[in-house]
mmCIF file of C-alpha atoms in Angstrom:
data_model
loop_
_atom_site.group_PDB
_atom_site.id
_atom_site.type_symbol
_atom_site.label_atom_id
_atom_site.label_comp_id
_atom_site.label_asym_id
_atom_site.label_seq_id
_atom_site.Cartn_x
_atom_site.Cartn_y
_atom_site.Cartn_z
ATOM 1 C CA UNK V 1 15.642 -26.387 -8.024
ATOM 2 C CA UNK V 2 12.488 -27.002 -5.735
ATOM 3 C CA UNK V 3 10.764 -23.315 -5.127
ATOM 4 C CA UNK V 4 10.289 -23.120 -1.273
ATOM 5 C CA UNK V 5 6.769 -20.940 0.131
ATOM 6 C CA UNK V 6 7.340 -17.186 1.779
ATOM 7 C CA UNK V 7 8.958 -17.250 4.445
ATOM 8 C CA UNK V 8 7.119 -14.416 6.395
ATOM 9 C CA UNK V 9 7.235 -15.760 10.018
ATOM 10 C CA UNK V 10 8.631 -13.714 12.614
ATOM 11 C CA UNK V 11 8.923 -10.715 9.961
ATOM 12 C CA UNK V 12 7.956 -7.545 11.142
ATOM 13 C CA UNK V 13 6.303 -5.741 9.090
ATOM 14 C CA UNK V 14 4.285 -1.843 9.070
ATOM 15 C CA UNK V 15 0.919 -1.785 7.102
ATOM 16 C CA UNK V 16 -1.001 1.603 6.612
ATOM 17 C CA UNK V 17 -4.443 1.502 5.358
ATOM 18 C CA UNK V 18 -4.622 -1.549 7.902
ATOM 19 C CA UNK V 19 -8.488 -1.114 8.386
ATOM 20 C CA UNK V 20 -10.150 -2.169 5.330
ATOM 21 C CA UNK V 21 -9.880 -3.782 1.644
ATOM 22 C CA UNK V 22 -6.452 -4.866 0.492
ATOM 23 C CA UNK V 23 -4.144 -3.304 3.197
ATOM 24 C CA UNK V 24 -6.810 -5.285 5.632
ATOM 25 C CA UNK V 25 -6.622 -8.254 3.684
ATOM 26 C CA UNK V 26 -2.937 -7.691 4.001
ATOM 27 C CA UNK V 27 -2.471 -8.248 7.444
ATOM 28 C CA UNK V 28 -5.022 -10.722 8.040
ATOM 29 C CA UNK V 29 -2.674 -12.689 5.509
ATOM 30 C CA UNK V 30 0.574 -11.896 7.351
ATOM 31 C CA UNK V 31 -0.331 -12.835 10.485
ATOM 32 C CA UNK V 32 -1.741 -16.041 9.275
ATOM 33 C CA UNK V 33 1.614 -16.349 8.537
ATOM 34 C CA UNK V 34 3.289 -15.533 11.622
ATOM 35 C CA UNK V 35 4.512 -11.883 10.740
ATOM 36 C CA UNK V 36 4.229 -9.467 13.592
ATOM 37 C CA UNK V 37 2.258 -7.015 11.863
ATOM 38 C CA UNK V 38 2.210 -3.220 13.046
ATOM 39 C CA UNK V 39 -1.317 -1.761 11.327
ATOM 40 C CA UNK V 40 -1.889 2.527 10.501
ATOM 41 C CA UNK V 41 -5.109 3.656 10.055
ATOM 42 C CA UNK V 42 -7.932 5.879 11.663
ATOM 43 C CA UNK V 43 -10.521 3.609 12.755
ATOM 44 C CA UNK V 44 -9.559 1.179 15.214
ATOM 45 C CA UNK V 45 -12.815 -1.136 15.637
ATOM 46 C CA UNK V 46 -12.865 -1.721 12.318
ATOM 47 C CA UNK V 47 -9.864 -4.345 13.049
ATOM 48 C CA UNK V 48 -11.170 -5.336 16.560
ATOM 49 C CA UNK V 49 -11.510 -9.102 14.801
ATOM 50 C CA UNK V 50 -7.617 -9.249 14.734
ATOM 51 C CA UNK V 51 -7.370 -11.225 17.696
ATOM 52 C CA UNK V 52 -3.969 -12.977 17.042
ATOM 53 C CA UNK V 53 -1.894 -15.437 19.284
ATOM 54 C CA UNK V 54 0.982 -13.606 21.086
ATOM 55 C CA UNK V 55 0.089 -10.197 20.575
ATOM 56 C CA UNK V 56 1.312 -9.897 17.284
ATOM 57 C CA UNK V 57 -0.783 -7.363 15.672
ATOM 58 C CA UNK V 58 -0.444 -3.579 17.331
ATOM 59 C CA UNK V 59 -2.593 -1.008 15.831
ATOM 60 C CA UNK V 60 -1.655 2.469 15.863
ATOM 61 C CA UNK V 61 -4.705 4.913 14.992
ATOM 62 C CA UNK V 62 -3.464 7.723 13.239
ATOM 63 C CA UNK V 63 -4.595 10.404 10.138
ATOM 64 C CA UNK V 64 -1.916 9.782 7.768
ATOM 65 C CA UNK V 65 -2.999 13.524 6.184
ATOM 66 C CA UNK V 66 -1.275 15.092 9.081
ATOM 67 C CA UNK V 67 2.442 14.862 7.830
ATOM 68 C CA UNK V 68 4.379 16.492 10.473
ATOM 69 C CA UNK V 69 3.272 13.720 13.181
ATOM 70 C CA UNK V 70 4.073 10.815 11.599
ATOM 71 C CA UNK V 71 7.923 10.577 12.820
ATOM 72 C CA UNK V 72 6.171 10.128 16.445
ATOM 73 C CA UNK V 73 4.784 7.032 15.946
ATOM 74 C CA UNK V 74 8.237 5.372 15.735
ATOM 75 C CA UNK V 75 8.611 7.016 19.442
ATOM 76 C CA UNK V 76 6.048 4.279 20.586
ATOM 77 C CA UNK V 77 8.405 1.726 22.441
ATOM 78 C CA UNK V 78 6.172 -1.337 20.809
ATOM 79 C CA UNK V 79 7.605 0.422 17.176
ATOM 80 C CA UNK V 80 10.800 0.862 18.336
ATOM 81 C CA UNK V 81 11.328 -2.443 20.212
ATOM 82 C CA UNK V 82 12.417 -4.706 16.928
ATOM 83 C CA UNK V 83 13.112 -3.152 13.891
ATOM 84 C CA UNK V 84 11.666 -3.559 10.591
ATOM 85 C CA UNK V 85 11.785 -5.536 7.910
ATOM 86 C CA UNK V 86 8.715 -4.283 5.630
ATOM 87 C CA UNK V 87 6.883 -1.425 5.252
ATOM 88 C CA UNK V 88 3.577 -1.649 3.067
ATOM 89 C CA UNK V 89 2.185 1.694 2.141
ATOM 90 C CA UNK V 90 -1.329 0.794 1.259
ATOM 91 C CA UNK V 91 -3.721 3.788 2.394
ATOM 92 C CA UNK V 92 -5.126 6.134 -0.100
ATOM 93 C CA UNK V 93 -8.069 7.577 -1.908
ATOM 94 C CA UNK V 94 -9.469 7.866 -4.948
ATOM 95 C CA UNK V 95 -11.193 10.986 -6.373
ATOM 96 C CA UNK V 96 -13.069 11.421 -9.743
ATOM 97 C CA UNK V 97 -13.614 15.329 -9.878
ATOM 98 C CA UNK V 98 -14.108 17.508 -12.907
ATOM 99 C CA UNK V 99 -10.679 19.099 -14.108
ATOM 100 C CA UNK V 100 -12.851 22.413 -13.454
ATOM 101 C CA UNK V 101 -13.799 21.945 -9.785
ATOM 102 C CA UNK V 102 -10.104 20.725 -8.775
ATOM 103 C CA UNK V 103 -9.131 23.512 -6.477
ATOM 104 C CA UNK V 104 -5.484 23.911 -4.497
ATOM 105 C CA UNK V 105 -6.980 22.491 -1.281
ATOM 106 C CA UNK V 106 -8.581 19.038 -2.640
ATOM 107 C CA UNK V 107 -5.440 18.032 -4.582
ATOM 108 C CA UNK V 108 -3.380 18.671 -1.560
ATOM 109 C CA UNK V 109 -5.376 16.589 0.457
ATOM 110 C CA UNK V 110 -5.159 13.932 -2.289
ATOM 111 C CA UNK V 111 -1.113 14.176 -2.328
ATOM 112 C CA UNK V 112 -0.926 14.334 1.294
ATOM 113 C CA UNK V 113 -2.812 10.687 1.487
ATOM 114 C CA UNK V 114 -1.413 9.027 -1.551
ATOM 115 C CA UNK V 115 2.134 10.256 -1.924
ATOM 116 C CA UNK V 116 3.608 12.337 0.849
ATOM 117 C CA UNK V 117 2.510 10.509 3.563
ATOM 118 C CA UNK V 118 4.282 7.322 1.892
ATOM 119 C CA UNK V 119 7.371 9.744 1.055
ATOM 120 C CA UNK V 120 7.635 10.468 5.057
ATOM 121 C CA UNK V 121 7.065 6.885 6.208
ATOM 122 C CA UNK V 122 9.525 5.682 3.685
ATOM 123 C CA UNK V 123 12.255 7.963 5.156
ATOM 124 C CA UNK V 124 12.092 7.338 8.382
ATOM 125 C CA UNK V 125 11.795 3.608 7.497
ATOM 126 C CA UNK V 126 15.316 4.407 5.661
ATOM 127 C CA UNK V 127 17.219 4.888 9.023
ATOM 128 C CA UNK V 128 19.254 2.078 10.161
ATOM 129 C CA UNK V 129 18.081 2.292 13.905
ATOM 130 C CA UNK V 130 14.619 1.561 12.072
ATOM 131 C CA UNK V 131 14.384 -1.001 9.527
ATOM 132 C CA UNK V 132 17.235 -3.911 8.866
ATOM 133 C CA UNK V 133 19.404 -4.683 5.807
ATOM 134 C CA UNK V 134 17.637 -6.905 2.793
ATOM 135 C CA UNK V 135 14.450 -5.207 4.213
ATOM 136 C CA UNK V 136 11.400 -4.558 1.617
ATOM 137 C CA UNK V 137 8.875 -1.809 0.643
ATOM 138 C CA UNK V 138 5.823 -1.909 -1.442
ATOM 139 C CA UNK V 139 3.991 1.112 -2.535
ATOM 140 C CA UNK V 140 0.702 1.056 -3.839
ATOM 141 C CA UNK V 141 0.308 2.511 -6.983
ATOM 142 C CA UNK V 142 -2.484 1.638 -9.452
ATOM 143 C CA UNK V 143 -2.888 1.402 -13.505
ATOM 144 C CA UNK V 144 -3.899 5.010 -13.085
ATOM 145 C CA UNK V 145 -0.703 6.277 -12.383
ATOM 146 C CA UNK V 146 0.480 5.000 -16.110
ATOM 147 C CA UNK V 147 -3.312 5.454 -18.224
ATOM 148 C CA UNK V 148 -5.353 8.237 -18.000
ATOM 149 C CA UNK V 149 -9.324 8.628 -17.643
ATOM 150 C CA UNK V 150 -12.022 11.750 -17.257
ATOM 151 C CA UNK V 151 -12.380 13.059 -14.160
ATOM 152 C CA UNK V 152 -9.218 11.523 -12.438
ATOM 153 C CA UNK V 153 -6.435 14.089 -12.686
ATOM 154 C CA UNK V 154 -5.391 14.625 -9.269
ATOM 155 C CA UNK V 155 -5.367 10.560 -8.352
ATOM 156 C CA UNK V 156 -4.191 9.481 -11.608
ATOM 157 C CA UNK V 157 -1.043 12.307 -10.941
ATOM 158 C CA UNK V 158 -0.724 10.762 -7.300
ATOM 159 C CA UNK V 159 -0.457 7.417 -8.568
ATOM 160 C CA UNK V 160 1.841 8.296 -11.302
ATOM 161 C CA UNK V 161 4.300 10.470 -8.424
ATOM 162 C CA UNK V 162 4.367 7.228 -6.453
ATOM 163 C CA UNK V 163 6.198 5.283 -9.228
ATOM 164 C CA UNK V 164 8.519 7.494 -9.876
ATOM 165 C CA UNK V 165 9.043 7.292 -5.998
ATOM 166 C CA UNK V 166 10.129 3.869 -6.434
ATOM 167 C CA UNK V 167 12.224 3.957 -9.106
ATOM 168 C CA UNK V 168 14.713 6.961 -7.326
ATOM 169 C CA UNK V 169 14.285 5.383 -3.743
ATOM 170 C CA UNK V 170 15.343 1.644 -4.998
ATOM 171 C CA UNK V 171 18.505 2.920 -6.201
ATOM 172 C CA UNK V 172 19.228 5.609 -3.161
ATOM 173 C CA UNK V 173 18.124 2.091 -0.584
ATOM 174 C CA UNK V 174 20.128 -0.443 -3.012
ATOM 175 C CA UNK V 175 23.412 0.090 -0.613
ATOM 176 C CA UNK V 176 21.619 -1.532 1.839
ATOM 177 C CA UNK V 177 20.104 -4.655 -0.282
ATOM 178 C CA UNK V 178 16.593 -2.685 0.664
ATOM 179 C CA UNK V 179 14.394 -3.453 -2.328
ATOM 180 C CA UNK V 180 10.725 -0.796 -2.615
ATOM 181 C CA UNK V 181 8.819 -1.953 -5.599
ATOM 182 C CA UNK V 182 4.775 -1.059 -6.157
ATOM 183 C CA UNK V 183 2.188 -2.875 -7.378
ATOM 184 C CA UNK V 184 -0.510 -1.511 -9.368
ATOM 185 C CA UNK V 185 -4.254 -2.526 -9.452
ATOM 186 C CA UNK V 186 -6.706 -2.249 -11.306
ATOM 187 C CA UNK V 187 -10.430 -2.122 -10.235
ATOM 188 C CA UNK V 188 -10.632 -4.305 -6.871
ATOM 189 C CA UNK V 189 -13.602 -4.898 -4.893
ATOM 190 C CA UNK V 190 -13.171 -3.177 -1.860
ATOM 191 C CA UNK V 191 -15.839 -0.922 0.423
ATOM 192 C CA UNK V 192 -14.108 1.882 -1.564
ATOM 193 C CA UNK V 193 -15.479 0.427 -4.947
ATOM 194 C CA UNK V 194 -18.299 -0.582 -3.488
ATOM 195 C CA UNK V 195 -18.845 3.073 -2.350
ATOM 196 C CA UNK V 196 -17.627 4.586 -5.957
ATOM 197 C CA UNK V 197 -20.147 1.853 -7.713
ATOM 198 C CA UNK V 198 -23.209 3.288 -5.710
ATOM 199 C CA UNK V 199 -22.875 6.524 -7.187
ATOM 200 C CA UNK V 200 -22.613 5.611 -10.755
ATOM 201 C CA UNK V 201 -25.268 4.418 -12.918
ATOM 202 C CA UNK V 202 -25.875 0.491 -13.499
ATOM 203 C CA UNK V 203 -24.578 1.409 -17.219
ATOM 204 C CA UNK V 204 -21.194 3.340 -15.883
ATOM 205 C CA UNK V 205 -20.693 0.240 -13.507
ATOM 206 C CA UNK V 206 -20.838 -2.608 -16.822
ATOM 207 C CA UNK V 207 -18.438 -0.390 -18.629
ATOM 208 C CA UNK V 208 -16.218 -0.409 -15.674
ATOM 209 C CA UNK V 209 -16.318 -4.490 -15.562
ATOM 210 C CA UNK V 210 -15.962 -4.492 -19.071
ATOM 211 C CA UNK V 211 -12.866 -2.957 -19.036
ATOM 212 C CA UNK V 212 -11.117 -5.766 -17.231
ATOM 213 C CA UNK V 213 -11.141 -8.625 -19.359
ATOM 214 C CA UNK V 214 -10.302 -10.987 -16.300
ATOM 215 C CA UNK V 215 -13.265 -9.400 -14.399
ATOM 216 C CA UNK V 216 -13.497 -7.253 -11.529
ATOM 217 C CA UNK V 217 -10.275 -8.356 -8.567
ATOM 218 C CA UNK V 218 -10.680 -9.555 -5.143
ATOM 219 C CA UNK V 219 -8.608 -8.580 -2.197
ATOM 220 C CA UNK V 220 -7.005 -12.348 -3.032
ATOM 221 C CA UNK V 221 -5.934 -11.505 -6.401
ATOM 222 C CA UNK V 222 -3.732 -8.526 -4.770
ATOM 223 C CA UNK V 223 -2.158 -10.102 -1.305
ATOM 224 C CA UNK V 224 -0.413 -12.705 -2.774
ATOM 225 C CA UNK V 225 1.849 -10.464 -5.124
ATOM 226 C CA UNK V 226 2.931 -8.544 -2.156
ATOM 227 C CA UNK V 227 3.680 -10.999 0.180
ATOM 228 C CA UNK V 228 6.408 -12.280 -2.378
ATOM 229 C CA UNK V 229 8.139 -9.167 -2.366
ATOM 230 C CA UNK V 230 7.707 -8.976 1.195
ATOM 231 C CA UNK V 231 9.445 -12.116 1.202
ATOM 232 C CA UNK V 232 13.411 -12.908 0.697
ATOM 233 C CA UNK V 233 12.253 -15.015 -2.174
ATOM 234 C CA UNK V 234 11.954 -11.525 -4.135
ATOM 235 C CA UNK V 235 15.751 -10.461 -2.539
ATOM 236 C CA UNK V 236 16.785 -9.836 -6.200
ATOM 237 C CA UNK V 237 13.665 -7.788 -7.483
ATOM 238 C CA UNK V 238 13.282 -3.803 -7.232
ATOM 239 C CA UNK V 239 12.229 -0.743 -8.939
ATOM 240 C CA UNK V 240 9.571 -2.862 -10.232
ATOM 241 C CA UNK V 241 6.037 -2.216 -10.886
ATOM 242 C CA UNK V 242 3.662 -4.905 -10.650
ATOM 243 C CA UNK V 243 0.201 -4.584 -12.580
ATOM 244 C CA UNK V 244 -2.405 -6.879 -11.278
ATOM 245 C CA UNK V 245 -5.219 -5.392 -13.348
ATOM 246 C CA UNK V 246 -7.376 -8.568 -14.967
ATOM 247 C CA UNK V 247 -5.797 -6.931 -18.156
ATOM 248 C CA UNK V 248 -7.139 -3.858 -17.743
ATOM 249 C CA UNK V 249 -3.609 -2.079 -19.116
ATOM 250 C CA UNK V 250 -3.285 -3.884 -22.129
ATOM 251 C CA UNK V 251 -6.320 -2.912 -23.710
#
């Protein structure tokens, strides 16, 4: 049997973390595609280059930290209008912060970003008058959230919290043939890397390559994986998590 491309055209689909690194690349790749695309994130000029035919990205600039206002953005009739048939929950943060100096407040913030806010979207996202049948989810995990290393408690136990996520919600969604699977990274190289890799030594950044016997990823490495499951060509895949690490887990 022939294997036909993703078929993403005319899929709408919600990105968070729509501003930069892989949940940018992510919609840049969509909309080549044909996808109406609805982008989350806090700085809109940073996507002011996604000039698409047909108006088909929106951008909604929002602080995914605040919880309690997230249920509003569905109010906005360009939302509403068509419902959905993918939700990508790509913003986060990484941390590395002594065990010693991790305080209530700073893991809060951390869980707010990488697990509650994806929690909220993904139950709202749940309700029929929101998101059709055979729809698909992707969380973004990471290879933290199954290994450990110094100095990462609170992201490494936000990462791990978000596959465990996936694994209840693609049972609880299965009545509806909605699949939510995550993928799980390893080192990509993003502003956020390239931020992290400016504060560490030249010695701490080999180690860090080193570790990935593929290399350090690109944004390219990542999209591809979650288009598929955004696609119906993945209508019999979920719970799944996806490690695209350069072999960084299986060290």
């Amino acid at each position: 049997m022939a294997m036909k491309k993703n078929d993403l055209k005319g899929k709408n689909i919600l990105v968070t973390g729509a501003t930069s690194g892989i949940g940018k690349g992510i919609c840049i790749a969509l909309l080549s595609q044909g996808a109406r695309v609805i982008g989350i994130g806090r700085d809109e000029s940073k996507v002011s280059d996604l000039s698409f035919e047909d108006n088909k990205f929106l951008f909604l600039p929002y602080d995914l930290n605040n919880i309690d206002g997230i249920e509003g953005l569905f109010q906005n009739n360009s939302v509403a209008q068509e419902k959905l048939d993918g939700l990508v929950l790509c913003a986060g943060k990484e941390e590395t912060v002594p065990l010693s100096l991790y305080k209530g407040d700073k893991i809060k913030s951390l869980f707010n970003l990488n697990l509650f806010s994806g929690i909220e979207l993904l139950r709202i996202f749940s309700k029929k008058k929101f998101s059709k049948d055979n729809s698909s989810v992707v969380f973004f995990s990471s290879v933290m959230g199954e290994l450990g290393q110094p100095g990462k408690v609170g992201y490494c136990a936000t990462k791990s919290a978000v596959l465990g996520v996936v694994n209840s919600a693609s049972l609880e969604l299965a009545k509806r043939k909605i699949r939510v699977n995550a993928v799980s990274p390893g080192v990509v190289a993003t502003p956020m890397t390239k931020k992290l890799f400016s504060q560490l030594s030249d010695e701490n950044v080999k180690q860090i390559e080193e570790m990935h016997p593929l290399g350090i990823g690109q944004i390219e490495d990542v999209v591809p994986t979650v288009l598929f499951l955004l696609s119906d060509d993945s209508k019999w895949i979920t719970g799944q998590n996806i490690k695209i690490d350069g072999g960084y887990s299986i060290q």
